[in-house]
Amino acid sequence: SSRHSAGNGLSSRRAALFSAADRRFLRLLAAALAVFLTALQVRTAGALQIQQAFASPSRTNNFVVDAVSRRVYLAAVNSLYQLNATLAREVETRTGPVLDNPLCHAPQLPQATCEHQKTLTDNHNKLLALDRAQGVLLACGSVFQGFCELRAMEDASRLAVKFPQDGATVFPSMLNIAANHENASTVGLVFRSHGGAARLLVAATYTGMGSDYFPKNHSKEDLRFENTPEIAIRSLDTADLARLFTYDINPSEDNVFKIKQEVKQKNKLSFVRAFVHKSYSYIAINNDANAGVKESQPNSILARICLDTDAPRRSAESRKLTESYIQMGLQCGSSGNIYNRLLSIYPADISSGGAAGAEPHLFGVFAQAGGRAAVCAFRVLEVEERIRQGRRNCSSGPNSDVQVLDSVIQGSGAECEHKGAIKLQEEQLNCGAAHLQHPLALRRPLKARPIYEAPGLTSIAVDNVHNHTVVFLGTSRGRLRKLSLLADLSVANQWSLKLAANEPVHHIMTFDPSDHNYLYLMTTHHLLRVQVSACGQSSSCSECVSAGDAYCGWCTLEGRCSVQKDCSSGTVGRSWISTGDGVQQCPSMTITPSEISRSQPGTHNVQSSSCILLEDTETLLNFQPRICLVCYMLCRMICLCLDHVTISVAIRVNNVSVVSGNFTIYECERTGQIHFKTACTSCLSTAWRCYWDPRNNLCVSSKESTPQVLLEVSDAASHTHISCWAGGCFLSVSVSVCCVDVQVEPLSGPLTGGTLLTVQGRNLGHSAAQLNVSIGRVPCSVLPQYYTVSLRLVCETGAPWEEMSNHVTVSVAGNAVGVSKDIFSFVVRARLLEFKPQQGPLAGGTRLTIQGQFLDAGSTVNVKINQTQNCTIFIKVIKCVMPPAEAAIAENVSVCVVYDGRPCLSTSPSFTFTYEKNPTISHIRPNKSFLSGGRSISVTGYGFDLVQSVRMEVSGVGQTSCSCVSSTLIVCQSPAANQSQQATAHFYLNEVLYRGEDASPSGRGPDEDEEPHADAFHFDYVEDPQFYTANKEKLIKHHPGEPLILIINKGPSELDLTLQEYSVTIGSDLCDITFHNEQLFHCTINRSLSASTGELPVTVRVGHFQKVIAMVQMGGGSELAIIVSIVVCCVLLLLCTVGTSLLFSQTVCLCVAGFAELQTDMTDLTKELSRTQGIPFLEYKQFVTRTFFPKVWSLDVYFKERSTSTLFQSSNSVRPNLEEGITLFSTLLNNKHFLVTFVHALEQQKDFAVRDRCNLASLLTIALHGKLEYYTSIMKDLLVDLIDASASKNPKLMLRRTESVVEKMLTNWMSICMYSYLKETVGEPFFLLLCAIKQQINKGSTDAITGKARYTLNEEWLLRENIEAKPQNINVSFQGFGMDSVSVRVMNTDTIGQVKEKILEAFYKNLPFSQWPREEDVDLEWFPEGRSSRILQDLDDTSVMEDGRKKLNTVFHYQIPDGASLAMSMKDKRENTLGRVKDLDTDKYVHLVLPHDELTESRKSHRHSHRKKVLPEIYLTRLLSTKGTLQKFLDDLFQAILSIPPEKPPLAVKYFFDFLEEQADKRGITDPDTLHIWKTNSLPLRFWVNILKNPQFVFDIDKTDHMDACLSVIAQAFIDACSLSDLQLGKDSPTNKLLYAKEIPEYKKRVQCYYKQIQEMAPLSEQEMNAHLAEESRRYRNEFNTNLAVMEVYKYAKKYRNQVSPPAVCPHTCGGVTVLSVCEYDQLHAISWEASDHVSTESSLNSASPSGSDVSLVVKHKISFVLGKYKR
């Protein structure tokens, strides 16, 4: 405030320095700046601009606009906003979060109780509607089972009606209205029945049991939708609150549409929109049960229901909803290219085709897999007629076109029935009847062709503007597109606008009810009011009208472009010119003459296409050109320094220029006076007509002014022939002696003469009569008509009749003679030898080349086709372009050459040209390009052998040359574009525009049996592709001489780029692309790079696009080089000892195969992770059980059931006296001094083992879980003692192990505090990594007994033999499972047990692993063709013996073919005959390999005599293969662990790390390494490594031994990343260390960055941390039985009573730590023993004991007495 006051004072002093005028100027400047800044906020794109915007912090759900008040109501997650017309906030109210559980009834149900825990749940708005008549806003949310509220329209924060009323009878059906899940759909509308009562039609997706939305708690309860229909008409009459929201409005009515429970899985309805047309309600639906099954079939449905909004029907019987219900499919697209999912629909009346007036249409946006979308339009009249015809057909008996939905909804019967000869009335045809079959579905969908196709469309709105259809489309990438359609619904123009933050557009858009020039639309976090036209951008009538925007027109009397309602005279005829009127209707003015001499004043005509009288602005505009003004111009004064003046002429109305023009008044005499030094040249150079008087040396305006000959502009084409002195001019020919310069062309001609010889030069006389031209003795007759004074002449040569050559001589009036430097030759007649090509297309354009001798003889050469058409010559040699064929001539035409008008010269018949059928273009692929251009476009068709040149022109983009590859293929490079757009490609073949089937001007189109071909082709431009390295690193280290393999990821793109389109260079070296798919590609260089030092750029090129994505730093190493070196050394060593060619060839092959496996595709793995359920997280209490008591949980299930599991049971069964005793001892534990002393005393006992310490810590954590802030303070006090003890020794060893109570308490504290972060941030990438490991292991063979696998991360678990295995698919059905057969991928080396496990995973993947049956609980039966079925087992009578061991049966053993059918069923009882396969005795059984120690000896046996010899080290490359596949998943996991989400930072980590730094400062520990180690030991190694090694603590999954081995490698990599010491790697280092040697340095940087980010976070106060801990305690306050935990803690006190009690007197200090003295301890122990009697002895727990309460009272007093001493 002091600073504010000081600022005000300074402002006052400064203000005094300015005058009043200065202050006014500053205010004006500030106002101008404000206007400018406001203008900057308006984002404009063509004909669209955002007018107002409202931002919502939470995700938006719905909005609705009130047509009267123009208010906008916006519903978002947990919020409801009331906005005015300019989107300014009027009211905001919170609607959530609320305590809710989807398994509980709505709390508005008075009698409802719920045993399930409720949590804070977000409220997603599902339905928002207005009822202006009652003044209420209907808002339905996802919480409370889809509960709806009625709010006041004037103030949305206030409830208009309290519902339900206190004490009123309420049923669940009145509360369960909308869908209760954020992703489930709800649509609805409000209407009035014929009695005027308000009704609500609502349709909601089924979310009950069996649906994807029902909670996965495997409960059999379904409180939500046991009776809720999918569609219902409900009462909305606030005057009758007893029936509000009920669909039992009248006893005789049935207003529900409910799908039968048994067919709900086949009818998963997702509702898009409900709207009213006439008296019908239409509901647009998608059936998601068919999604992904048949992409070629439409899944979109249009349903219609009659609303009874008109007068009551003649029938007294009320209509059921299902009576009028009828549905039909909507198909957008034709077979093979169907857009099968409806995204948005909009009804609109438009003018189309030849229909008179506007006709109702339904416009829809439909999508197909891959994001491609299209717009289709359906005629409502056709919908209505199809409905009437369907009811007629159904009343005539069973019909293949109509289906009765009785099997889906309770209806009238199973199929259509013949109703006799009765004729259905109009009302019955439209709305059905009780005696007619219902509800109905039309089997044939209503089809429409796409009128517009584009990726990512999400929403649509349509308007009819001045009989023009305008379509608005929202996209998933935050764009609004505006399309102007022609009468045939084809696209004429389109514009695009980028919206806020590139957020997807909601599928509902609506126009401002009072002004259709504005459109409301909603994105993820914004509500926008968009002006649909920006007419003001056009400054002229032609620009305005030709823009093609139907909203805009030229307001003639105001001289501006505007919408019609903004044009004040827009109602006056022709005063507003629209797009449909055309540019020709724009006002224009023509003035004749445009120049007038000042010396000749006269009448001036002003001709205008529009005559607007100044006196009468109401006169209708006449657009017929006529003279409307006659102006008599007087001599106007011209400035002495000018020779002309320009006069503006304008017709103005109300001071606005309607049309304007200008003309010039000039004065030639003034020109000569101003430019007196160059009077002649200036006179003849004016823009108007002036004449030069050479006698008087004057510039005059008229020939009549002087009688002598004047010099005109036509006499002076060049100024070089005019000589000027002192302002005068005279002709050069008046000089007696003059030099004549001569240049001639052509230089040859025929002996017959007639060649037109052109002579150019200077001083060539002033008339043709003066000239004489000859070539030697041959005269050349001058042609006066071609003569130009002094400059040029043309003469016709005579005939010498013999060959000769000579100079050309020109004489002027016998005085001056000029001789040409060049020689003209008379030659023999030209000889034509051949021409090519001799055929071409009918459309013309073929370039002919004629070869021969003396072809240049003559001045004019013409090539004639059939002696009628000209073949245009374009260069000196005879090359010409063929004209189009004429209809009257044959396909074979003659070609001849005409010289100088002589007879046509030809060598017919050899000079015959054949017109062939025009080339045909069938397709262009691909039909899209990136913006940079240069993409290779293949143009396919036929007849391209006739094409000499091709040019591709993309409208609005540019053009490019193409090349003909063959007669059927042309290749073009796409031109570059500036922005993403949809365009049209045209082709010019031989410089003739390709016109498809009409390419021939002769009318000869394609053959009748051929399909017509388009003349233009759709062509899209999208953003340039994006590329980045696998880990997005910018610097890649590489060691020279080693192979280099790069994995390059591709960003999302619609380009479908092929392998041939990429090129990658590293420096100047080309990188070979060895693998490619939709997400990435690999490139490899197996040779030395051109540079061995420095950094080389990695450049990706696609067409003209190129980008450097990374730099390769030469000189670095990689783990690949280390391992490959080891492999190569082993190979060389063994080759030296073995030396056989067979072994060499096998080794080479296996090496190549090993490297090939490094090119695996990570995306294949992602596709296999098709788990449809959520991640199977364990509940919090299970997580605590497994982390706090890991040994108990994993080793002794029965002990768990007796002890730890009861920690989470309720304490209802504990008797009151037992509770009283436990409470007394708990009071002691809640004394901080007592508890710290108690822990230290126990830890000093020698037999108090580590296991006891961990158990005590976990019991204390359970006992104090309700007071985590107190527990934290205890932990901190114990840690201070631990730090003190460690600081004197080696502080870096602190927290390294879990050997004390406090270290385990810290582990538990971290587990509690990090659980939410683990579940919300780390859980998903961790689970994906586990799935990836499992899938990768399953991609190869796995030994069922030893557990070794082909793919692994752990060398000890690597299958070091080449087991030939092939994958195959089997079809399995599961008896009683309720699913169809499932295709399961197995290996032919899998045992039957392994096959069973894979089958169980396929069927139970949507359930937690704890609910799976075990493989020994099921039977597997095979049904071979032609044979009886057999039960498959790992061991049976068919098992074979191998090396004295029985071999387990495999898929290959049973010869089960690919695609075989198998059946699985549950066993009646478990047969314990074999046990687990992995526990089998390896001396008796074998699967794939023998144990390692017997492998060498067994190689000598017969079994290995025919097995391939291999080098086991070769298979180490599989470790790299597995690592490369899993790398992305591992990186994602480490990134999640070592990152700080801004929305939820890890407060506990910040708090504890600050605590460690504080303790280090207090003890003077400044070594940063020590602090780093403390932090690492407390979080990464104490918590994260424990989680990484034990995923079963977090998820309900099966952690196999092999997975455990792989996780150990990953955990070790994480440990190395947190370590400060550098890895010392060598040839003897284990491969588990080598595997991630390259990544460890990068991981180390991440860890250090994470610690730094934690350090830079804002510190937490004790109050803030305590509040956070209290919230954690509250969240799980009912999860634990703390009494039992206290009882278990007391057992330790009782066990060590004598050892803990010190022998000293009160008080006693031991080593600086105060412990219990004998007297105090005896007192407390005695007190506790009294309580323990109640705990330990069941007989004393009898509630009837009269002394129970007395004992409790005594104990309380004693405890209070002893604890009082501790307080002091």
PDB file of C-alpha atoms in Angstrom, residues 740-922:
ATOM      1  CA  VAL A 740      21.763   4.579 -95.109  1.00  0.00           C
ATOM      2  CA  ASP A 741      22.121   1.530 -92.732  1.00  0.00           C
ATOM      3  CA  VAL A 742      20.467  -1.706 -93.994  1.00  0.00           C
ATOM      4  CA  GLN A 743      19.612  -5.050 -92.307  1.00  0.00           C
ATOM      5  CA  VAL A 744      17.596  -7.732 -94.133  1.00  0.00           C
ATOM      6  CA  GLU A 745      15.671 -10.927 -93.442  1.00  0.00           C
ATOM      7  CA  PRO A 746      15.176 -13.651 -94.482  1.00  0.00           C
ATOM      8  CA  LEU A 747      18.492 -14.532 -96.099  1.00  0.00           C
ATOM      9  CA  SER A 748      17.165 -17.003 -98.654  1.00  0.00           C
ATOM     10  CA  GLY A 749      14.175 -17.571-100.877  1.00  0.00           C
ATOM     11  CA  PRO A 750      12.958 -19.789-103.714  1.00  0.00           C
ATOM     12  CA  LEU A 751      13.960 -19.323-107.354  1.00  0.00           C
ATOM     13  CA  THR A 752      10.359 -18.555-108.162  1.00  0.00           C
ATOM     14  CA  GLY A 753      10.571 -15.347-106.158  1.00  0.00           C
ATOM     15  CA  GLY A 754       7.696 -13.925-104.138  1.00  0.00           C
ATOM     16  CA  THR A 755       9.670 -13.815-100.920  1.00  0.00           C
ATOM     17  CA  LEU A 756       8.762 -10.877 -98.694  1.00  0.00           C
ATOM     18  CA  LEU A 757      12.077  -9.319 -97.822  1.00  0.00           C
ATOM     19  CA  THR A 758      12.124  -7.071 -94.760  1.00  0.00           C
ATOM     20  CA  VAL A 759      14.689  -4.247 -94.744  1.00  0.00           C
ATOM     21  CA  GLN A 760      15.299  -2.338 -91.502  1.00  0.00           C
ATOM     22  CA  GLY A 761      17.665   0.561 -90.807  1.00  0.00           C
ATOM     23  CA  ARG A 762      17.642   4.362 -90.615  1.00  0.00           C
ATOM     24  CA  ASN A 763      17.314   7.264 -93.063  1.00  0.00           C
ATOM     25  CA  LEU A 764      15.109   5.104 -95.316  1.00  0.00           C
ATOM     26  CA  GLY A 765      13.275   8.134 -96.717  1.00  0.00           C
ATOM     27  CA  HIS A 766       9.929   9.663 -95.902  1.00  0.00           C
ATOM     28  CA  SER A 767       7.833   7.900 -98.557  1.00  0.00           C
ATOM     29  CA  ALA A 768       7.842   4.559-100.396  1.00  0.00           C
ATOM     30  CA  ALA A 769       8.043   6.288-103.750  1.00  0.00           C
ATOM     31  CA  GLN A 770      11.570   7.464-102.975  1.00  0.00           C
ATOM     32  CA  LEU A 771      12.919   3.900-102.528  1.00  0.00           C
ATOM     33  CA  ASN A 772      14.500   1.460-104.998  1.00  0.00           C
ATOM     34  CA  VAL A 773      15.555  -2.065-103.829  1.00  0.00           C
ATOM     35  CA  SER A 774      17.404  -4.783-105.726  1.00  0.00           C
ATOM     36  CA  ILE A 775      19.340  -8.023-105.144  1.00  0.00           C
ATOM     37  CA  GLY A 776      22.080  -7.874-107.663  1.00  0.00           C
ATOM     38  CA  ARG A 777      20.181  -7.593-110.924  1.00  0.00           C
ATOM     39  CA  VAL A 778      16.932  -8.966-109.474  1.00  0.00           C
ATOM     40  CA  PRO A 779      14.497  -6.220-108.456  1.00  0.00           C
ATOM     41  CA  CYS A 780      12.536  -6.265-105.224  1.00  0.00           C
ATOM     42  CA  SER A 781       9.221  -4.383-105.374  1.00  0.00           C
ATOM     43  CA  VAL A 782       8.542  -2.139-102.357  1.00  0.00           C
ATOM     44  CA  LEU A 783       5.135  -2.689-100.748  1.00  0.00           C
ATOM     45  CA  PRO A 784       3.865   0.745 -99.539  1.00  0.00           C
ATOM     46  CA  GLN A 785       1.427  -0.755 -97.038  1.00  0.00           C
ATOM     47  CA  TYR A 786       4.282  -2.135 -94.934  1.00  0.00           C
ATOM     48  CA  TYR A 787       6.468   0.976 -95.162  1.00  0.00           C
ATOM     49  CA  THR A 788       7.515   2.856 -92.000  1.00  0.00           C
ATOM     50  CA  VAL A 789       9.047   6.305 -92.544  1.00  0.00           C
ATOM     51  CA  SER A 790      12.827   6.178 -92.346  1.00  0.00           C
ATOM     52  CA  LEU A 791      12.850   2.876 -90.440  1.00  0.00           C
ATOM     53  CA  ARG A 792      11.474  -0.129 -92.290  1.00  0.00           C
ATOM     54  CA  LEU A 793      10.353  -1.371 -95.692  1.00  0.00           C
ATOM     55  CA  VAL A 794       9.091  -4.648 -97.121  1.00  0.00           C
ATOM     56  CA  CYS A 795       9.583  -5.692-100.730  1.00  0.00           C
ATOM     57  CA  GLU A 796       8.666  -8.767-102.797  1.00  0.00           C
ATOM     58  CA  THR A 797      11.551 -10.486-104.607  1.00  0.00           C
ATOM     59  CA  GLY A 798      11.486 -11.190-108.310  1.00  0.00           C
ATOM     60  CA  ALA A 799      12.330 -14.540-109.933  1.00  0.00           C
ATOM     61  CA  PRO A 800      15.957 -15.046-111.120  1.00  0.00           C
ATOM     62  CA  TRP A 801      15.149 -18.632-112.326  1.00  0.00           C
ATOM     63  CA  GLU A 802      18.669 -19.725-111.411  1.00  0.00           C
ATOM     64  CA  GLU A 803      20.579 -20.011-108.187  1.00  0.00           C
ATOM     65  CA  MET A 804      22.424 -16.854-107.189  1.00  0.00           C
ATOM     66  CA  SER A 805      23.520 -14.813-104.150  1.00  0.00           C
ATOM     67  CA  ASN A 806      24.171 -11.096-103.685  1.00  0.00           C
ATOM     68  CA  HIS A 807      23.887  -8.138-101.337  1.00  0.00           C
ATOM     69  CA  VAL A 808      20.654  -6.163-101.002  1.00  0.00           C
ATOM     70  CA  THR A 809      20.945  -2.566-102.275  1.00  0.00           C
ATOM     71  CA  VAL A 810      18.610   0.262-101.208  1.00  0.00           C
ATOM     72  CA  SER A 811      18.649   3.737-102.804  1.00  0.00           C
ATOM     73  CA  VAL A 812      16.760   6.745-101.450  1.00  0.00           C
ATOM     74  CA  ALA A 813      15.605   9.309-104.055  1.00  0.00           C
ATOM     75  CA  GLY A 814      18.698   8.455-106.074  1.00  0.00           C
ATOM     76  CA  ASN A 815      20.896  10.358-103.584  1.00  0.00           C
ATOM     77  CA  ALA A 816      21.793   7.951-100.791  1.00  0.00           C
ATOM     78  CA  VAL A 817      22.609   4.246-101.219  1.00  0.00           C
ATOM     79  CA  GLY A 818      22.705   1.519 -98.593  1.00  0.00           C
ATOM     80  CA  VAL A 819      24.099  -1.998 -99.050  1.00  0.00           C
ATOM     81  CA  SER A 820      23.367  -4.887 -96.649  1.00  0.00           C
ATOM     82  CA  LYS A 821      26.203  -6.628 -94.907  1.00  0.00           C
ATOM     83  CA  ASP A 822      24.444 -10.026 -95.260  1.00  0.00           C
ATOM     84  CA  ILE A 823      23.971 -11.866 -98.561  1.00  0.00           C
ATOM     85  CA  PHE A 824      20.557 -13.012 -99.787  1.00  0.00           C
ATOM     86  CA  SER A 825      20.500 -16.308-101.720  1.00  0.00           C
ATOM     87  CA  PHE A 826      18.014 -17.665-104.244  1.00  0.00           C
ATOM     88  CA  VAL A 827      17.865 -21.443-103.741  1.00  0.00           C
ATOM     89  CA  VAL A 828      16.053 -24.377-105.255  1.00  0.00           C
ATOM     90  CA  ARG A 829      12.643 -25.368-103.958  1.00  0.00           C
ATOM     91  CA  ALA A 830      12.554 -26.672-100.358  1.00  0.00           C
ATOM     92  CA  ARG A 831      12.542 -30.467-100.091  1.00  0.00           C
ATOM     93  CA  LEU A 832      10.455 -32.179 -97.380  1.00  0.00           C
ATOM     94  CA  LEU A 833      11.884 -35.512 -96.233  1.00  0.00           C
ATOM     95  CA  GLU A 834       9.936 -36.626 -93.156  1.00  0.00           C
ATOM     96  CA  PHE A 835       8.100 -35.410 -90.082  1.00  0.00           C
ATOM     97  CA  LYS A 836       7.532 -36.844 -86.623  1.00  0.00           C
ATOM     98  CA  PRO A 837       5.615 -37.866 -84.747  1.00  0.00           C
ATOM     99  CA  GLN A 838       3.049 -39.182 -87.179  1.00  0.00           C
ATOM    100  CA  GLN A 839       0.260 -39.607 -84.670  1.00  0.00           C
ATOM    101  CA  GLY A 840      -1.214 -37.621 -81.829  1.00  0.00           C
ATOM    102  CA  PRO A 841      -4.373 -37.137 -79.777  1.00  0.00           C
ATOM    103  CA  LEU A 842      -7.634 -35.776 -81.091  1.00  0.00           C
ATOM    104  CA  ALA A 843      -7.360 -32.841 -78.702  1.00  0.00           C
ATOM    105  CA  GLY A 844      -4.389 -31.528 -80.627  1.00  0.00           C
ATOM    106  CA  GLY A 845      -1.241 -29.993 -79.190  1.00  0.00           C
ATOM    107  CA  THR A 846       1.195 -32.474 -80.757  1.00  0.00           C
ATOM    108  CA  ARG A 847       4.437 -30.751 -81.746  1.00  0.00           C
ATOM    109  CA  LEU A 848       5.489 -31.728 -85.269  1.00  0.00           C
ATOM    110  CA  THR A 849       9.084 -31.531 -86.431  1.00  0.00           C
ATOM    111  CA  ILE A 850       9.492 -31.419 -90.245  1.00  0.00           C
ATOM    112  CA  GLN A 851      12.900 -32.362 -91.639  1.00  0.00           C
ATOM    113  CA  GLY A 852      14.248 -31.614 -95.135  1.00  0.00           C
ATOM    114  CA  GLN A 853      16.466 -29.269 -97.147  1.00  0.00           C
ATOM    115  CA  PHE A 854      16.223 -25.506 -97.645  1.00  0.00           C
ATOM    116  CA  LEU A 855      13.392 -25.319 -95.155  1.00  0.00           C
ATOM    117  CA  ASP A 856      14.196 -21.721 -94.327  1.00  0.00           C
ATOM    118  CA  ALA A 857      13.815 -20.495 -97.892  1.00  0.00           C
ATOM    119  CA  GLY A 858      11.152 -17.836 -97.950  1.00  0.00           C
ATOM    120  CA  SER A 859       9.704 -15.161 -95.731  1.00  0.00           C
ATOM    121  CA  THR A 860       6.439 -16.823 -94.731  1.00  0.00           C
ATOM    122  CA  VAL A 861       6.017 -20.483 -93.996  1.00  0.00           C
ATOM    123  CA  ASN A 862       2.685 -22.077 -93.127  1.00  0.00           C
ATOM    124  CA  VAL A 863       1.941 -25.724 -92.375  1.00  0.00           C
ATOM    125  CA  LYS A 864      -1.501 -26.809 -93.467  1.00  0.00           C
ATOM    126  CA  ILE A 865      -3.522 -29.737 -92.196  1.00  0.00           C
ATOM    127  CA  ASN A 866      -5.781 -31.063 -94.977  1.00  0.00           C
ATOM    128  CA  GLN A 867      -5.031 -27.698 -96.614  1.00  0.00           C
ATOM    129  CA  THR A 868      -7.552 -26.071 -94.275  1.00  0.00           C
ATOM    130  CA  GLN A 869      -6.242 -25.911 -90.702  1.00  0.00           C
ATOM    131  CA  ASN A 870      -3.076 -24.169 -89.694  1.00  0.00           C
ATOM    132  CA  CYS A 871      -0.376 -25.896 -87.692  1.00  0.00           C
ATOM    133  CA  THR A 872       1.061 -23.099 -85.585  1.00  0.00           C
ATOM    134  CA  ILE A 873       4.796 -22.542 -86.158  1.00  0.00           C
ATOM    135  CA  PHE A 874       6.645 -21.345 -83.110  1.00  0.00           C
ATOM    136  CA  ILE A 875      10.352 -21.255 -84.148  1.00  0.00           C
ATOM    137  CA  LYS A 876      12.299 -20.618 -87.368  1.00  0.00           C
ATOM    138  CA  VAL A 877      12.831 -24.230 -88.255  1.00  0.00           C
ATOM    139  CA  ILE A 878       9.650 -25.930 -89.218  1.00  0.00           C
ATOM    140  CA  LYS A 879       8.182 -27.044 -85.929  1.00  0.00           C
ATOM    141  CA  CYS A 880       4.506 -26.607 -85.362  1.00  0.00           C
ATOM    142  CA  VAL A 881       1.732 -27.560 -82.987  1.00  0.00           C
ATOM    143  CA  MET A 882      -1.119 -29.679 -84.309  1.00  0.00           C
ATOM    144  CA  PRO A 883      -4.634 -28.256 -83.966  1.00  0.00           C
ATOM    145  CA  PRO A 884      -7.527 -30.267 -82.549  1.00  0.00           C
ATOM    146  CA  ALA A 885      -9.157 -32.702 -84.940  1.00  0.00           C
ATOM    147  CA  GLU A 886     -12.285 -31.607 -86.748  1.00  0.00           C
ATOM    148  CA  ALA A 887     -15.425 -33.660 -86.727  1.00  0.00           C
ATOM    149  CA  ALA A 888     -15.771 -33.575 -90.515  1.00  0.00           C
ATOM    150  CA  ILE A 889     -12.321 -34.960 -91.309  1.00  0.00           C
ATOM    151  CA  ALA A 890     -10.969 -38.446 -91.113  1.00  0.00           C
ATOM    152  CA  GLU A 891      -8.563 -39.599 -88.461  1.00  0.00           C
ATOM    153  CA  ASN A 892      -5.749 -39.576 -91.066  1.00  0.00           C
ATOM    154  CA  VAL A 893      -4.922 -36.069 -92.290  1.00  0.00           C
ATOM    155  CA  SER A 894      -2.340 -34.726 -94.731  1.00  0.00           C
ATOM    156  CA  VAL A 895       0.444 -32.319 -93.778  1.00  0.00           C
ATOM    157  CA  CYS A 896       1.952 -29.796 -96.227  1.00  0.00           C
ATOM    158  CA  VAL A 897       4.073 -26.644 -96.136  1.00  0.00           C
ATOM    159  CA  VAL A 898       3.196 -23.356 -97.855  1.00  0.00           C
ATOM    160  CA  TYR A 899       6.049 -20.972 -98.736  1.00  0.00           C
ATOM    161  CA  ASP A 900       5.300 -17.324 -99.427  1.00  0.00           C
ATOM    162  CA  GLY A 901       1.720 -18.066-100.441  1.00  0.00           C
ATOM    163  CA  ARG A 902       2.780 -20.564-103.132  1.00  0.00           C
ATOM    164  CA  PRO A 903       1.030 -23.916-103.619  1.00  0.00           C
ATOM    165  CA  CYS A 904       1.167 -26.381-100.711  1.00  0.00           C
ATOM    166  CA  LEU A 905       4.331 -28.481-100.690  1.00  0.00           C
ATOM    167  CA  SER A 906       4.106 -32.085 -99.558  1.00  0.00           C
ATOM    168  CA  THR A 907       5.368 -35.591-100.231  1.00  0.00           C
ATOM    169  CA  SER A 908       2.035 -37.314 -99.734  1.00  0.00           C
ATOM    170  CA  PRO A 909       1.160 -40.028 -98.802  1.00  0.00           C
ATOM    171  CA  SER A 910       4.163 -40.208 -96.476  1.00  0.00           C
ATOM    172  CA  PHE A 911       3.167 -36.842 -95.002  1.00  0.00           C
ATOM    173  CA  THR A 912       0.040 -38.188 -93.318  1.00  0.00           C
ATOM    174  CA  PHE A 913      -0.754 -37.543 -89.638  1.00  0.00           C
ATOM    175  CA  THR A 914      -3.022 -39.894 -87.713  1.00  0.00           C
ATOM    176  CA  TYR A 915      -5.312 -38.608 -84.954  1.00  0.00           C
ATOM    177  CA  GLU A 916      -5.489 -41.212 -82.212  1.00  0.00           C
ATOM    178  CA  LYS A 917      -7.900 -41.459 -79.324  1.00  0.00           C
ATOM    179  CA  ASN A 918      -7.126 -38.969 -76.577  1.00  0.00           C
ATOM    180  CA  PRO A 919      -5.017 -40.130 -73.622  1.00  0.00           C
ATOM    181  CA  THR A 920      -7.046 -40.967 -70.535  1.00  0.00           C
ATOM    182  CA  ILE A 921      -6.079 -40.258 -66.931  1.00  0.00           C
ATOM    183  CA  SER A 922      -7.643 -42.743 -64.521  1.00  0.00           C
TER     184      SER A 922
END
